[in-house]
Coordinates of C-alpha atoms in Angstrom, one line a residue:
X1 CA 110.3 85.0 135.0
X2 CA 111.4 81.3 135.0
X3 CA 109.2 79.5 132.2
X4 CA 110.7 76.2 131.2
X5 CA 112.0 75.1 127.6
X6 CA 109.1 72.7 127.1
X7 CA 106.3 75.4 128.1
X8 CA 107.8 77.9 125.2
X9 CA 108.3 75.5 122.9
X10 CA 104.3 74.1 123.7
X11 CA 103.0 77.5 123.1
X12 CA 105.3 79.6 120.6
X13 CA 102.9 78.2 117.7
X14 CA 100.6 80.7 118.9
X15 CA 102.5 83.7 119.3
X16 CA 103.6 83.7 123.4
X17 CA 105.6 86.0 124.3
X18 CA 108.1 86.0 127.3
X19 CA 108.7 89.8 127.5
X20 CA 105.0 90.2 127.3
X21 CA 104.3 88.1 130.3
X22 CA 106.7 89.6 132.3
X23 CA 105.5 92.8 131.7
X24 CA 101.8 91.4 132.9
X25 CA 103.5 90.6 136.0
X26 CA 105.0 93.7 136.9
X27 CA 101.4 94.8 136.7
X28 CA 99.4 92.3 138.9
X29 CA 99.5 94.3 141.8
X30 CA 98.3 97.6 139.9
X31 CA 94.3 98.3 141.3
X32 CA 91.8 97.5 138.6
X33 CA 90.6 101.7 138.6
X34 CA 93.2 102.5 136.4
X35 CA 91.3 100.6 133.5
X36 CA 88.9 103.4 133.9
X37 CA 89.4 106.4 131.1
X38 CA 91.0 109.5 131.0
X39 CA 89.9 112.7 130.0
X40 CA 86.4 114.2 128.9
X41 CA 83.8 112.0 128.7
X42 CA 80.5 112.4 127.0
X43 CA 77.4 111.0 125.5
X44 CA 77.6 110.8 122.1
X45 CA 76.0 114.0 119.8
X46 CA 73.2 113.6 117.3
X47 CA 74.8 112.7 114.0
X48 CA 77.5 110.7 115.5
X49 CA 75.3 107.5 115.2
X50 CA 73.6 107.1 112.4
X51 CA 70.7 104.5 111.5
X52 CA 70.6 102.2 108.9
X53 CA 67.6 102.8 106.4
X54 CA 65.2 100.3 106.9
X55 CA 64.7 97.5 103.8
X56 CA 61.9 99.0 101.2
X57 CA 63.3 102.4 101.0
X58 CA 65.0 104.5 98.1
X59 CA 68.0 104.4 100.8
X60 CA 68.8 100.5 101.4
X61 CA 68.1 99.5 97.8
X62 CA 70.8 102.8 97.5
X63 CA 73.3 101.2 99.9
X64 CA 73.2 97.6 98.8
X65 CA 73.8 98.4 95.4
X66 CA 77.1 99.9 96.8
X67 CA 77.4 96.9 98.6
X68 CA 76.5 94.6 96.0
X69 CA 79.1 96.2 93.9
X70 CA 82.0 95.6 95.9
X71 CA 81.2 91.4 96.2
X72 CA 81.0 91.5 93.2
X73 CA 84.0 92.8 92.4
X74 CA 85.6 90.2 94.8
X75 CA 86.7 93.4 97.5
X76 CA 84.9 91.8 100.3
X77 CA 86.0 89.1 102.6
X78 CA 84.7 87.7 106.0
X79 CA 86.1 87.9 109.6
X80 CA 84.5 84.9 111.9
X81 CA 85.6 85.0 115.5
X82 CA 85.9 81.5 117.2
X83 CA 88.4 81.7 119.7
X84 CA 85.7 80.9 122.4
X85 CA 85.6 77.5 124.1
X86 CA 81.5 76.7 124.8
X87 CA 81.9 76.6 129.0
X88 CA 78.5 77.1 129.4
X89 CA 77.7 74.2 126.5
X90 CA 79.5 71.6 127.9
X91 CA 82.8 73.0 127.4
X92 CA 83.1 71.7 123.6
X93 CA 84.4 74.5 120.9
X94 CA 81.5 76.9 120.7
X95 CA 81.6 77.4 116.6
X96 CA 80.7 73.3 116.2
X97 CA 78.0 73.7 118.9
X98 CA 74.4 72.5 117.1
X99 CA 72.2 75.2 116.1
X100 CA 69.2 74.1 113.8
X101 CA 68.7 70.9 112.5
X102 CA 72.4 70.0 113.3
X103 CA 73.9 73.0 111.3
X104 CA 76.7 74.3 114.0
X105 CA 77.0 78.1 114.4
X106 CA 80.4 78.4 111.7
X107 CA 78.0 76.1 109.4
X108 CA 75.7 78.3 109.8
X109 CA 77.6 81.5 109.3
X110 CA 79.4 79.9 106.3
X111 CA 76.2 79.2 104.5
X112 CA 74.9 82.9 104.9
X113 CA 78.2 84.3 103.5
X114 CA 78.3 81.0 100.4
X115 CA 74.0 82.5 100.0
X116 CA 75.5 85.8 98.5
X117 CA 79.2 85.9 98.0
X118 CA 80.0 81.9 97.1
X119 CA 83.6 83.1 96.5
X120 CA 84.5 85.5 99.0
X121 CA 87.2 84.3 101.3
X122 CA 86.4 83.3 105.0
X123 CA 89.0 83.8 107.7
X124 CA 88.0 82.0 110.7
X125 CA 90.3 83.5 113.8
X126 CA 90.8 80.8 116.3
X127 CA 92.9 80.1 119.5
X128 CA 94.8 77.5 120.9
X129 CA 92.1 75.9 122.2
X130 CA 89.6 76.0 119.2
X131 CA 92.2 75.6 116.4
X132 CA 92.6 72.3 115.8
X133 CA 88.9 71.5 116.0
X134 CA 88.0 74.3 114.0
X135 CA 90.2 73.1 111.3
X136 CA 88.3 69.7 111.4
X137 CA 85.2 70.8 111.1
X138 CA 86.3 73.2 107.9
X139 CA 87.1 69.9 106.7
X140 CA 83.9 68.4 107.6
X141 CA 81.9 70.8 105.9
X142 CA 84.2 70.6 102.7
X143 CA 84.4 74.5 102.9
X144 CA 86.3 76.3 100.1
X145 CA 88.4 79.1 100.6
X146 CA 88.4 78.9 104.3
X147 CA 91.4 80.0 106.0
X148 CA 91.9 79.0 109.7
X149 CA 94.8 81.7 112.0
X150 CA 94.8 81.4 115.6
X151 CA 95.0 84.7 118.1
X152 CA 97.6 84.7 120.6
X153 CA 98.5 83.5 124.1
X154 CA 99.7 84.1 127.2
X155 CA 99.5 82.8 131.1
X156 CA 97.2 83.8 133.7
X157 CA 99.0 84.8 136.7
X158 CA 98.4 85.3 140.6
X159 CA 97.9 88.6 142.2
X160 CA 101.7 88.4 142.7
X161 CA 103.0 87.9 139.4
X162 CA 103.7 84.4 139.4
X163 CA 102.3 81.7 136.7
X164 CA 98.7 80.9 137.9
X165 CA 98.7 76.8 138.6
X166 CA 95.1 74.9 137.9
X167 CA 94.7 71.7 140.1
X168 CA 96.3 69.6 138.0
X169 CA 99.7 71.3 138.7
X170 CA 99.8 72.9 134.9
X171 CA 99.8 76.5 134.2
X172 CA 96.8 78.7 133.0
X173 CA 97.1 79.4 129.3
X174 CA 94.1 81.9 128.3
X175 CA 93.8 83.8 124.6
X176 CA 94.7 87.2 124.7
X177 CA 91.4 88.6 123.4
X178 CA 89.9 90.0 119.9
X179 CA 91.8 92.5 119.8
X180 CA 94.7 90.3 118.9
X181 CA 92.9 90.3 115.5
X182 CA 95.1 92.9 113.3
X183 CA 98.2 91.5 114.2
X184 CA 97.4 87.8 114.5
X185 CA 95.9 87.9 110.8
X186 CA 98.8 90.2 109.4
X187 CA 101.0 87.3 111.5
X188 CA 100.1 84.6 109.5
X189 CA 100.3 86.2 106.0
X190 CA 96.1 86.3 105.5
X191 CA 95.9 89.8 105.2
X192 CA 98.9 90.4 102.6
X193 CA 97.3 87.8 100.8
X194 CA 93.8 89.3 101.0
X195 CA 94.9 92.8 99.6
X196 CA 97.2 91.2 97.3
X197 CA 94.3 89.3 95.4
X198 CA 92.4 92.8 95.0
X199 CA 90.7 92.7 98.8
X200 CA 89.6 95.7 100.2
X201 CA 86.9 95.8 102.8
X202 CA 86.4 92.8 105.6
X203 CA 83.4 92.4 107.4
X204 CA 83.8 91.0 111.2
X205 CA 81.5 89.5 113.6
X206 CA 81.1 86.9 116.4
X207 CA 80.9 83.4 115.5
X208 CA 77.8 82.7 117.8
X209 CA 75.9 86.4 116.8
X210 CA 73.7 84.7 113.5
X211 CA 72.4 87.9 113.1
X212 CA 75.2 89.8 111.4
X213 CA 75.3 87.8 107.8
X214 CA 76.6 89.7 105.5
X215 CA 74.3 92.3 104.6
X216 CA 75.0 94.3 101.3
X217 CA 73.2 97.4 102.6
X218 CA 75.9 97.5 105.7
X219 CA 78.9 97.1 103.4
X220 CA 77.1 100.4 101.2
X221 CA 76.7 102.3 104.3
X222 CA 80.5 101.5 105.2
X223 CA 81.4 103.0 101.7
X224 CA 79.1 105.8 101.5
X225 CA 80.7 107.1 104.3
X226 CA 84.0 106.8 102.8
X227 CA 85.7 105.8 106.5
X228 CA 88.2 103.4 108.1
X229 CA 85.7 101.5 110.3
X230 CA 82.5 100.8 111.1
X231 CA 80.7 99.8 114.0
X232 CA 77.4 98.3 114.3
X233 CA 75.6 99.3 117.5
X234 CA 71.6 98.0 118.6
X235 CA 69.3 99.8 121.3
X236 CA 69.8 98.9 124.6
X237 CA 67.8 96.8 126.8
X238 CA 68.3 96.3 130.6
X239 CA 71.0 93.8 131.0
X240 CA 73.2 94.8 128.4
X241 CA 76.4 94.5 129.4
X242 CA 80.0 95.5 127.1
X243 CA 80.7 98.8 124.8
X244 CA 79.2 101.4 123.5
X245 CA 80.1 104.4 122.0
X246 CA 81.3 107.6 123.6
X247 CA 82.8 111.4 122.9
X248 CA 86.5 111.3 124.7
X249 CA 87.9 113.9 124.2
X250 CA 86.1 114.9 121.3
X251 CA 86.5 111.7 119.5
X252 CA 83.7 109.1 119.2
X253 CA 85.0 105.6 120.3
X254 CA 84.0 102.7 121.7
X255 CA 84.6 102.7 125.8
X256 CA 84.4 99.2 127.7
X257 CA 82.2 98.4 130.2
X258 CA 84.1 98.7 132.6
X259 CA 86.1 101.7 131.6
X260 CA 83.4 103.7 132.6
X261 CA 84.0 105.8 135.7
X262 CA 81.3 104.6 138.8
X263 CA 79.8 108.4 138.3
X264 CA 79.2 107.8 134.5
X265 CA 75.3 106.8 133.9
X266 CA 76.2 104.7 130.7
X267 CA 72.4 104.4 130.5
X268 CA 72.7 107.8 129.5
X269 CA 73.9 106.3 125.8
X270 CA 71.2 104.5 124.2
X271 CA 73.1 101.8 121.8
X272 CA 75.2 99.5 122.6
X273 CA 77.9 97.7 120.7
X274 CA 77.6 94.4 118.6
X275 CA 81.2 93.7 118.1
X276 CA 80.4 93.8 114.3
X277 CA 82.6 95.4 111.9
X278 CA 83.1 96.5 108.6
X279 CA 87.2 97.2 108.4
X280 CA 88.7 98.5 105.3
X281 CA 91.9 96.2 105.0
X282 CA 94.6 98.8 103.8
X283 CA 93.8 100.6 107.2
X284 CA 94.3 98.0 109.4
X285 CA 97.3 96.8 107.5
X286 CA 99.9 98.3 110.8
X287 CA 100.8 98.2 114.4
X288 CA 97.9 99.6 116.6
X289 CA 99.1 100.3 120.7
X290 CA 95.8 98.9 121.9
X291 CA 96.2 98.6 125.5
X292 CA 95.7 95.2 127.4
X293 CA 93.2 95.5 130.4
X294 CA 93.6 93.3 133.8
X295 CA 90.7 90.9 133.9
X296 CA 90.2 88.7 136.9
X297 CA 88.9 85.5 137.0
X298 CA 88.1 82.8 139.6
X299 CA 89.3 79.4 138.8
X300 CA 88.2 76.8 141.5
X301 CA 87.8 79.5 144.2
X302 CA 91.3 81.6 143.3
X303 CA 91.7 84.9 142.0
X304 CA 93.7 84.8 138.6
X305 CA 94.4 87.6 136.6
X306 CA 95.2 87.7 132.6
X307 CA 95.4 90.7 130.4
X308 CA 92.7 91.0 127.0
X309 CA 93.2 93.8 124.3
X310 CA 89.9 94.4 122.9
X311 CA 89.2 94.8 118.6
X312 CA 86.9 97.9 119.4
X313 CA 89.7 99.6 120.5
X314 CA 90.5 100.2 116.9
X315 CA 88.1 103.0 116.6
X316 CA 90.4 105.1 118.7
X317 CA 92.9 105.1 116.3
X318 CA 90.8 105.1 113.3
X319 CA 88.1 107.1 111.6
X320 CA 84.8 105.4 112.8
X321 CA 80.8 105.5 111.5
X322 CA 78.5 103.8 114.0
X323 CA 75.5 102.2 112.4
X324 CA 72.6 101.7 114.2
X325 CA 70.9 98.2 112.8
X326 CA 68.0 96.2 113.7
X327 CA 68.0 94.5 116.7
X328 CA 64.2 92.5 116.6
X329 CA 62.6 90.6 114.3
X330 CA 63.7 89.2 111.0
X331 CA 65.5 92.1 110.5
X332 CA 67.5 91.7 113.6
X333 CA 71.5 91.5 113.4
X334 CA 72.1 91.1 117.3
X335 CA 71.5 87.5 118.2
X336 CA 74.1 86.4 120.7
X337 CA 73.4 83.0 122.2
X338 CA 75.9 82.9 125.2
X339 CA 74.5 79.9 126.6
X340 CA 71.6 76.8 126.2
X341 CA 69.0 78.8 127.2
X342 CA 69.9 81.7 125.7
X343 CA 70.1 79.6 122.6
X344 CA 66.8 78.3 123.2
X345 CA 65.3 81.5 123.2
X346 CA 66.0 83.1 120.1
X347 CA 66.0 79.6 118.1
X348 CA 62.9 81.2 116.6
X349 CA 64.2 84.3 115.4
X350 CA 67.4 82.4 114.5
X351 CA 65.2 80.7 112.4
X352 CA 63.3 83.4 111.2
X353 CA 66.2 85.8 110.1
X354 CA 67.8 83.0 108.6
X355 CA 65.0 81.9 106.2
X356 CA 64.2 85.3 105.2
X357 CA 67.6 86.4 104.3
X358 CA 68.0 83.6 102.4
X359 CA 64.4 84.4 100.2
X360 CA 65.3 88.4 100.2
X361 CA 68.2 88.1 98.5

């Protein structure tokens, strides 16, 4: 594939990669089934997801001492995801979108993590279109120990393989998705760093889900269960739409969305996943072959096609507990605000879980 001098040089910063591209092409004209799984699929068992204990019992005061042990030994650090560019909010970078009383969502997230670990370090993973905001607004806020990476990129392409063009005769750069995450923070030294200064867990979430702060009781039941990963799931409700977790083969993982073969009732799993983390840092510390999946997109009326490698991949490869958490009330750790309205609507549980996480702990 022809890609001019100038293009590579605009977007090796952020980790393109030719061969990689080329590769995408070759399969643009592969159908979108074979995303779908193979092998033996099944709900998952009872005792494959446990529940968190709820605060006031024997058991969370049990798992946040755990938890409270490990911040403060300085073995915890924080994963904020910001790669996302706010479409739906006027197309600004989502993390400095206003939340309450002018505090943006990183703000936001920032002062939960500063509430109980004030020296735990922060890596914010950002993309080439949130970077060099998202560094400005670190600055703004004159946060400490705040380290900005950005995730990787690549082109969108046409169903035949060739560099998608947007109407203003450029190409279609598009981050490669969060599963980008163990190589792009291993990429730019943070994770050598981390373990190097005595770093041992890291505890990942969404930039614009203000429920998952970080909860000492989560970080306990991560430990307690002495594993690789874990994965915080919520009940479903009807219009849930991404990952949940699944027997293939045997093995629990998290399976797409759309991964799920037509004749799968995915109702037929109850939770549903948060995209919240706990990781243990040695264990990610490698190569993992997550696959990319084809994604289509319409831009101004065209089909264009990128691939996205997805973080909750990693519980294929690794050994996983699934956590069910709280998803209502001031207890809740699933508050996604995709949009205004959405926003709008949970402002007053934002609210709510925000003051009382701040007075519980």
């Amino acid at each position: 594939m022809e890609i001019s001098r100038e293009l590579k040089d605009r977007l090796a910063p952020w980790g393109f990669d030719l061969d990689q591209l080329e590769t995408f092409a070759e399969r643009c004209r592969h159908p979108l089934h074979l995303n779908i799984v193979k092998g033996e699929l099944a709900v998952p068992r009872p005792g494959d997801v446990h529940p968190l204990p709820a605060r006031g019992t024997d058991a969370h005061a049990w798992l946040s001492s755990l938890g409270r042990q490990a911040l403060a030994s300085q073995q915890v650090g924080v994963v904020i995801l910001a790669g996302g560019m706010a479409t739906r909010f006027g197309g600004v970078v989502k993390a400095v979108v206003p939340v309450l009383e002018q505090r943006t969502f990183l703000q936001l997230k920032l002062d939960d993590v500063r509430a109980i670990a004030p020296d735990a370090p922060v890596f914010v993973m950002s993309s080439f279109a949130t970077h060099e905001r998202l560094l400005e607004h670190v600055r703004e806020l004159g946060a400490k120990n705040v380290e900005v990476f950005p995730q990787f990129v690549s082109l969108r392409l046409t169903p035949e393989g060739t560099p998608f063009i947007e109407p203003d005769g450029d190409v279609s750069p598009y981050a490669t998705g969060h599963g980008d995450f163990t190589w792009a923070m291993r990429r730019c030294g943070a994770l050598e760093r981390f373990r190097k200064n005595g770093g041992r867990l890291l505890v990942m979430s969404n930039v614009d889900n203000l429920g998952a702060t970080l909860d000492p009781a989560v970080l306990g039941a991560h430990l307690e269960r002495k594993v690789a990963l874990t994965a915080e799931v919520v009940r479903k409700v009807k219009g849930d739409k991404g990952g949940a977790p699944a027997r293939l083969d045997g093995r629990v993982q998290i399976i797409e969305g759309f991964r799920f073969p037509p004749t799968f009732d995915q109702d037929s799993i109850p939770v549903f996943n948060t995209n919240t983390f706990v990781m243990d840092a040695a264990a990610i510390d490698r190569d993992f072959p997550l696959p990319f999946y084809r994604v289509e997109k319409k831009v101004d009326g065209a089909v264009a096609i990128q691939f996205e490698r997805l973080v909750g991949e990693l519980t294929a490869y690794l050994e996983t507990a699934f956590v069910e958490v709280p998803r209502e009330g001031a207890e809740s750790r699933f508050l996604p605000a995709k949009d205004p309205d959405e926003l709008q609507s949970r402002l007053e549980t934002i609210r709510l879980v925000t003051s009382s996480r701040t007075h519980t702990r």
